[in-house]
Amino acid sequence: MHSQALHLHVLGSGSKGNCALVEGPEGLIMIDNGFSRREVLSRMHDLGLDEHDVRALLLTHEHTDHVSGISVWCRAFDVKLYASVGTPEMRKYLAELPFCEFIPGTSFTVAGVTVGTFGTSHDVTNPVGFRFSWNDDAIGYATDTGVLSDRALAALTDVRILALESNHDVPMLRTGPYPRYLQDRIISERGHLSNDQAARAVEQIVSERTEQVVAMHISQENNRPSLAVRALAEALGAQLDNELGSSATLHRDGDACDLHIRAAETDGTAKGPEAGGFGPLPSLCVAC
């Protein structure tokens, strides 16, 4: 386990399943689990992570692509479970598990990390995002929201690692195969953030402290990772790292760290600078 800073591992982000891990001083904190146990273990092991280091599991909301793997995981591993008030009751198999329920906007400590919660805007019960803090380090995490409230923006401001939804490109959505009612749901205030919305948000919340921005929950039908990266890069004045637009970098003068932008791919893989260089990875580890 690393000890000098918080680390974010994105095992998958999209409609096929969602799961991420925050690595802190006392173990791993899992965010959502929408994959089979075998798939989560495979992706963790590819990163050199040990499933027995998972100390807690936090839910953003109750949609199937975020919770379908939780019951099986809990039968195999003993972890603390956290969800917003009312969320476990939305699915029978969640209601049967011993969740600690919290009110969005409150904070608690788990595995040595302070977890700040804030409400998001989605068509579910009490959806939330998180700010993870330890010493002077912080990670912001927000997906599945149609808008970002002032409280959400404040919680995501000035983090070192920002994982932010960049779900769809509006022209692709409006000209794509989805029926109009589904398009309207996605684009609504209780749907998902577009590339443009994410770009406007990062202009407000990214600071010189921010070293990594990860575009999350990218639609396979209505977006492309390169479109999300390009939108974020343009908003922040970063330069694309390659012609594909798979990542971008804002080079900073002086002692400030450069800012890297990349996308969590729709199939759970990611492309970006890593210890082994560039290329497809089984999952994304974001850590400086």
Short mmCIF file of N, CA, C and O in Angstrom, two decimals, residues 167-233:
data_model
loop_
_atom_site.label_atom_id
_atom_site.label_comp_id
_atom_site.label_asym_id
_atom_site.label_seq_id
_atom_site.Cartn_x
_atom_site.Cartn_y
_atom_site.Cartn_z
N ASN A 167 -20.43 12.70 -19.65
CA ASN A 167 -21.18 11.57 -20.17
C ASN A 167 -21.44 11.61 -21.67
O ASN A 167 -21.26 10.62 -22.37
N HIS A 168 -21.86 12.77 -22.18
CA HIS A 168 -22.32 12.79 -23.56
C HIS A 168 -21.93 14.07 -24.28
O HIS A 168 -21.70 15.11 -23.68
N ASP A 169 -21.86 13.93 -25.59
CA ASP A 169 -21.73 15.06 -26.49
C ASP A 169 -23.14 15.37 -26.99
O ASP A 169 -23.81 14.50 -27.56
N VAL A 170 -23.62 16.58 -26.76
CA VAL A 170 -25.02 16.89 -27.05
C VAL A 170 -25.38 16.67 -28.52
O VAL A 170 -26.41 16.03 -28.81
N PRO A 171 -24.59 17.12 -29.50
CA PRO A 171 -24.94 16.83 -30.90
C PRO A 171 -25.02 15.33 -31.20
O PRO A 171 -25.92 14.88 -31.93
N MET A 172 -24.10 14.54 -30.64
CA MET A 172 -24.15 13.09 -30.85
C MET A 172 -25.42 12.51 -30.24
O MET A 172 -26.06 11.62 -30.82
N LEU A 173 -25.77 12.98 -29.06
CA LEU A 173 -26.97 12.48 -28.39
C LEU A 173 -28.22 12.81 -29.20
O LEU A 173 -29.07 11.94 -29.44
N ARG A 174 -28.33 14.04 -29.67
CA ARG A 174 -29.54 14.49 -30.37
C ARG A 174 -29.68 13.86 -31.76
O ARG A 174 -30.79 13.78 -32.29
N THR A 175 -28.58 13.43 -32.35
CA THR A 175 -28.65 12.82 -33.68
C THR A 175 -28.44 11.30 -33.63
O THR A 175 -28.37 10.66 -34.67
N GLY A 176 -28.35 10.77 -32.42
CA GLY A 176 -28.06 9.35 -32.25
C GLY A 176 -29.31 8.48 -32.22
O GLY A 176 -30.42 8.94 -32.50
N PRO A 177 -29.13 7.20 -31.85
CA PRO A 177 -30.22 6.22 -31.95
C PRO A 177 -31.21 6.25 -30.80
O PRO A 177 -32.26 5.60 -30.88
N TYR A 178 -30.92 6.97 -29.71
CA TYR A 178 -31.82 6.94 -28.55
C TYR A 178 -33.14 7.63 -28.87
O TYR A 178 -33.15 8.68 -29.54
N PRO A 179 -34.26 7.08 -28.39
CA PRO A 179 -35.55 7.76 -28.58
C PRO A 179 -35.55 9.11 -27.86
O PRO A 179 -34.79 9.33 -26.92
N ARG A 180 -36.44 9.99 -28.30
CA ARG A 180 -36.44 11.36 -27.79
C ARG A 180 -36.63 11.41 -26.27
O ARG A 180 -35.98 12.21 -25.59
N TYR A 181 -37.50 10.57 -25.71
CA TYR A 181 -37.75 10.63 -24.28
C TYR A 181 -36.48 10.29 -23.49
O TYR A 181 -36.23 10.87 -22.42
N LEU A 182 -35.67 9.36 -24.02
CA LEU A 182 -34.44 8.99 -23.34
C LEU A 182 -33.39 10.09 -23.50
O LEU A 182 -32.65 10.39 -22.55
N GLN A 183 -33.33 10.70 -24.67
CA GLN A 183 -32.45 11.85 -24.85
C GLN A 183 -32.79 12.94 -23.85
O GLN A 183 -31.89 13.52 -23.22
N ASP A 184 -34.09 13.23 -23.72
CA ASP A 184 -34.52 14.28 -22.81
C ASP A 184 -34.17 13.94 -21.36
O ASP A 184 -33.80 14.83 -20.58
N ARG A 185 -34.29 12.68 -21.00
CA ARG A 185 -33.94 12.27 -19.64
C ARG A 185 -32.45 12.48 -19.38
O ARG A 185 -32.04 13.00 -18.35
N ILE A 186 -31.59 12.09 -20.34
CA ILE A 186 -30.15 12.22 -20.17
C ILE A 186 -29.73 13.67 -20.07
O ILE A 186 -28.87 14.03 -19.26
N ILE A 187 -30.35 14.52 -20.85
CA ILE A 187 -29.94 15.92 -20.93
C ILE A 187 -30.58 16.77 -19.84
O ILE A 187 -30.22 17.94 -19.67
N SER A 188 -31.49 16.19 -19.08
CA SER A 188 -32.22 16.94 -18.05
C SER A 188 -31.36 17.19 -16.81
O SER A 188 -30.25 16.66 -16.68
N GLU A 189 -31.90 17.96 -15.89
CA GLU A 189 -31.18 18.27 -14.65
C GLU A 189 -31.09 17.05 -13.74
O GLU A 189 -30.34 17.08 -12.75
N ARG A 190 -31.81 15.99 -14.03
CA ARG A 190 -31.71 14.74 -13.25
C ARG A 190 -31.11 13.62 -14.10
O ARG A 190 -31.34 12.44 -13.84
N GLY A 191 -30.32 14.01 -15.09
CA GLY A 191 -29.70 13.03 -15.98
C GLY A 191 -28.20 12.94 -15.79
O GLY A 191 -27.72 12.53 -14.73
N HIS A 192 -27.45 13.34 -16.82
CA HIS A 192 -26.00 13.21 -16.81
C HIS A 192 -25.34 14.49 -17.33
O HIS A 192 -25.90 15.19 -18.18
N LEU A 193 -24.13 14.75 -16.85
CA LEU A 193 -23.37 15.90 -17.32
C LEU A 193 -22.84 15.67 -18.73
O LEU A 193 -22.32 14.60 -19.04
N SER A 194 -22.97 16.69 -19.56
CA SER A 194 -22.40 16.64 -20.91
C SER A 194 -20.94 17.05 -20.87
O SER A 194 -20.43 17.54 -19.85
N ASN A 195 -20.26 16.88 -22.00
CA ASN A 195 -18.88 17.35 -22.11
C ASN A 195 -18.79 18.85 -21.83
O ASN A 195 -17.88 19.31 -21.12
N ASP A 196 -19.72 19.62 -22.39
CA ASP A 196 -19.69 21.06 -22.20
C ASP A 196 -19.93 21.44 -20.74
O ASP A 196 -19.29 22.36 -20.22
N GLN A 197 -20.84 20.75 -20.07
CA GLN A 197 -21.09 21.04 -18.66
C GLN A 197 -19.86 20.72 -17.81
O GLN A 197 -19.51 21.48 -16.90
N ALA A 198 -19.23 19.60 -18.10
CA ALA A 198 -18.01 19.23 -17.36
C ALA A 198 -16.92 20.26 -17.60
O ALA A 198 -16.19 20.65 -16.68
N ALA A 199 -16.81 20.72 -18.85
CA ALA A 199 -15.79 21.71 -19.18
C ALA A 199 -16.02 23.01 -18.44
O ALA A 199 -15.08 23.63 -17.91
N ARG A 200 -17.28 23.45 -18.36
CA ARG A 200 -17.58 24.68 -17.62
C ARG A 200 -17.29 24.50 -16.13
O ARG A 200 -16.83 25.43 -15.46
N ALA A 201 -17.53 23.30 -15.62
CA ALA A 201 -17.29 23.05 -14.20
C ALA A 201 -15.80 23.10 -13.87
O ALA A 201 -15.40 23.71 -12.87
N VAL A 202 -14.96 22.47 -14.69
CA VAL A 202 -13.53 22.44 -14.37
C VAL A 202 -12.92 23.82 -14.42
O VAL A 202 -11.94 24.10 -13.71
N GLU A 203 -13.48 24.71 -15.22
CA GLU A 203 -12.99 26.09 -15.23
C GLU A 203 -13.12 26.73 -13.86
O GLU A 203 -12.30 27.57 -13.48
N GLN A 204 -14.14 26.29 -13.10
CA GLN A 204 -14.40 26.87 -11.79
C GLN A 204 -13.63 26.16 -10.67
O GLN A 204 -13.23 26.80 -9.70
N ILE A 205 -13.46 24.87 -10.78
CA ILE A 205 -13.01 24.10 -9.61
C ILE A 205 -11.56 23.62 -9.66
O ILE A 205 -10.99 23.29 -8.63
N VAL A 206 -10.97 23.58 -10.85
CA VAL A 206 -9.58 23.16 -10.95
C VAL A 206 -8.66 24.29 -10.49
O VAL A 206 -8.85 25.45 -10.86
N SER A 207 -7.68 23.93 -9.66
CA SER A 207 -6.72 24.90 -9.16
C SER A 207 -5.31 24.44 -9.50
O SER A 207 -5.12 23.38 -10.10
N GLU A 208 -4.31 25.21 -9.09
CA GLU A 208 -2.92 24.81 -9.32
C GLU A 208 -2.57 23.54 -8.55
O GLU A 208 -1.61 22.87 -8.86
N ARG A 209 -3.38 23.22 -7.56
CA ARG A 209 -3.17 21.99 -6.80
C ARG A 209 -3.61 20.76 -7.60
O ARG A 209 -3.12 19.65 -7.36
N THR A 210 -4.52 20.94 -8.54
CA THR A 210 -5.07 19.81 -9.28
C THR A 210 -4.04 19.26 -10.26
O THR A 210 -3.50 19.99 -11.08
N GLU A 211 -3.78 17.96 -10.17
CA GLU A 211 -2.79 17.31 -11.00
C GLU A 211 -3.40 16.32 -11.99
O GLU A 211 -2.76 15.95 -12.98
N GLN A 212 -4.61 15.85 -11.70
CA GLN A 212 -5.25 14.86 -12.57
C GLN A 212 -6.73 15.17 -12.70
O GLN A 212 -7.42 15.42 -11.71
N VAL A 213 -7.23 15.16 -13.92
CA VAL A 213 -8.67 15.24 -14.19
C VAL A 213 -9.04 14.02 -15.02
O VAL A 213 -8.43 13.77 -16.07
N VAL A 214 -10.02 13.26 -14.55
CA VAL A 214 -10.45 12.04 -15.24
C VAL A 214 -11.89 12.21 -15.68
O VAL A 214 -12.77 12.45 -14.84
N ALA A 215 -12.15 12.09 -16.97
CA ALA A 215 -13.51 12.15 -17.50
C ALA A 215 -14.18 10.79 -17.26
O ALA A 215 -13.70 9.76 -17.73
N MET A 216 -15.32 10.80 -16.56
CA MET A 216 -15.97 9.58 -16.11
C MET A 216 -17.30 9.33 -16.82
O MET A 216 -17.91 10.24 -17.37
N HIS A 217 -17.75 8.07 -16.76
CA HIS A 217 -19.07 7.64 -17.20
C HIS A 217 -19.37 8.10 -18.63
O HIS A 217 -20.44 8.65 -18.92
N ILE A 218 -18.43 7.86 -19.52
CA ILE A 218 -18.55 8.29 -20.91
C ILE A 218 -19.47 7.33 -21.67
O ILE A 218 -19.27 6.12 -21.67
N SER A 219 -20.48 7.87 -22.31
CA SER A 219 -21.44 7.07 -23.06
C SER A 219 -20.80 6.44 -24.29
O SER A 219 -20.10 7.12 -25.05
N GLN A 220 -21.06 5.17 -24.49
CA GLN A 220 -20.56 4.50 -25.68
C GLN A 220 -21.33 4.93 -26.93
O GLN A 220 -20.76 4.99 -28.02
N GLU A 221 -22.60 5.25 -26.78
CA GLU A 221 -23.43 5.62 -27.92
C GLU A 221 -23.36 7.10 -28.26
O GLU A 221 -23.46 7.49 -29.42
N ASN A 222 -23.19 7.94 -27.24
CA ASN A 222 -23.38 9.37 -27.41
C ASN A 222 -22.15 10.21 -27.10
O ASN A 222 -22.26 11.41 -26.85
N ASN A 223 -20.98 9.59 -27.12
CA ASN A 223 -19.76 10.32 -26.80
C ASN A 223 -18.56 9.53 -27.29
O ASN A 223 -18.68 8.37 -27.71
N ARG A 224 -17.41 10.15 -27.23
CA ARG A 224 -16.13 9.49 -27.47
C ARG A 224 -15.14 10.02 -26.42
O ARG A 224 -15.18 11.21 -26.09
N PRO A 225 -14.26 9.16 -25.92
CA PRO A 225 -13.28 9.64 -24.95
C PRO A 225 -12.50 10.86 -25.44
O PRO A 225 -12.23 11.79 -24.68
N SER A 226 -12.16 10.87 -26.72
CA SER A 226 -11.39 11.99 -27.26
C SER A 226 -12.20 13.29 -27.22
O SER A 226 -11.64 14.37 -27.01
N LEU A 227 -13.52 13.21 -27.42
CA LEU A 227 -14.35 14.41 -27.35
C LEU A 227 -14.38 14.97 -25.93
O LEU A 227 -14.32 16.19 -25.72
N ALA A 228 -14.47 14.07 -24.94
CA ALA A 228 -14.48 14.52 -23.55
C ALA A 228 -13.14 15.15 -23.18
O ALA A 228 -13.09 16.22 -22.55
N VAL A 229 -12.06 14.49 -23.57
CA VAL A 229 -10.73 15.02 -23.26
C VAL A 229 -10.52 16.37 -23.93
O VAL A 229 -10.01 17.32 -23.32
N ARG A 230 -10.92 16.49 -25.19
CA ARG A 230 -10.75 17.75 -25.92
C ARG A 230 -11.52 18.90 -25.27
O ARG A 230 -11.03 20.02 -25.16
N ALA A 231 -12.75 18.61 -24.82
CA ALA A 231 -13.55 19.65 -24.18
C ALA A 231 -12.90 20.12 -22.89
O ALA A 231 -12.82 21.33 -22.62
N LEU A 232 -12.43 19.20 -22.09
CA LEU A 232 -11.77 19.55 -20.83
C LEU A 232 -10.46 20.28 -21.08
O LEU A 232 -10.12 21.25 -20.40
N ALA A 233 -9.71 19.80 -22.07
CA ALA A 233 -8.42 20.42 -22.40
C ALA A 233 -8.61 21.86 -22.86
O ALA A 233 -7.88 22.77 -22.44
#
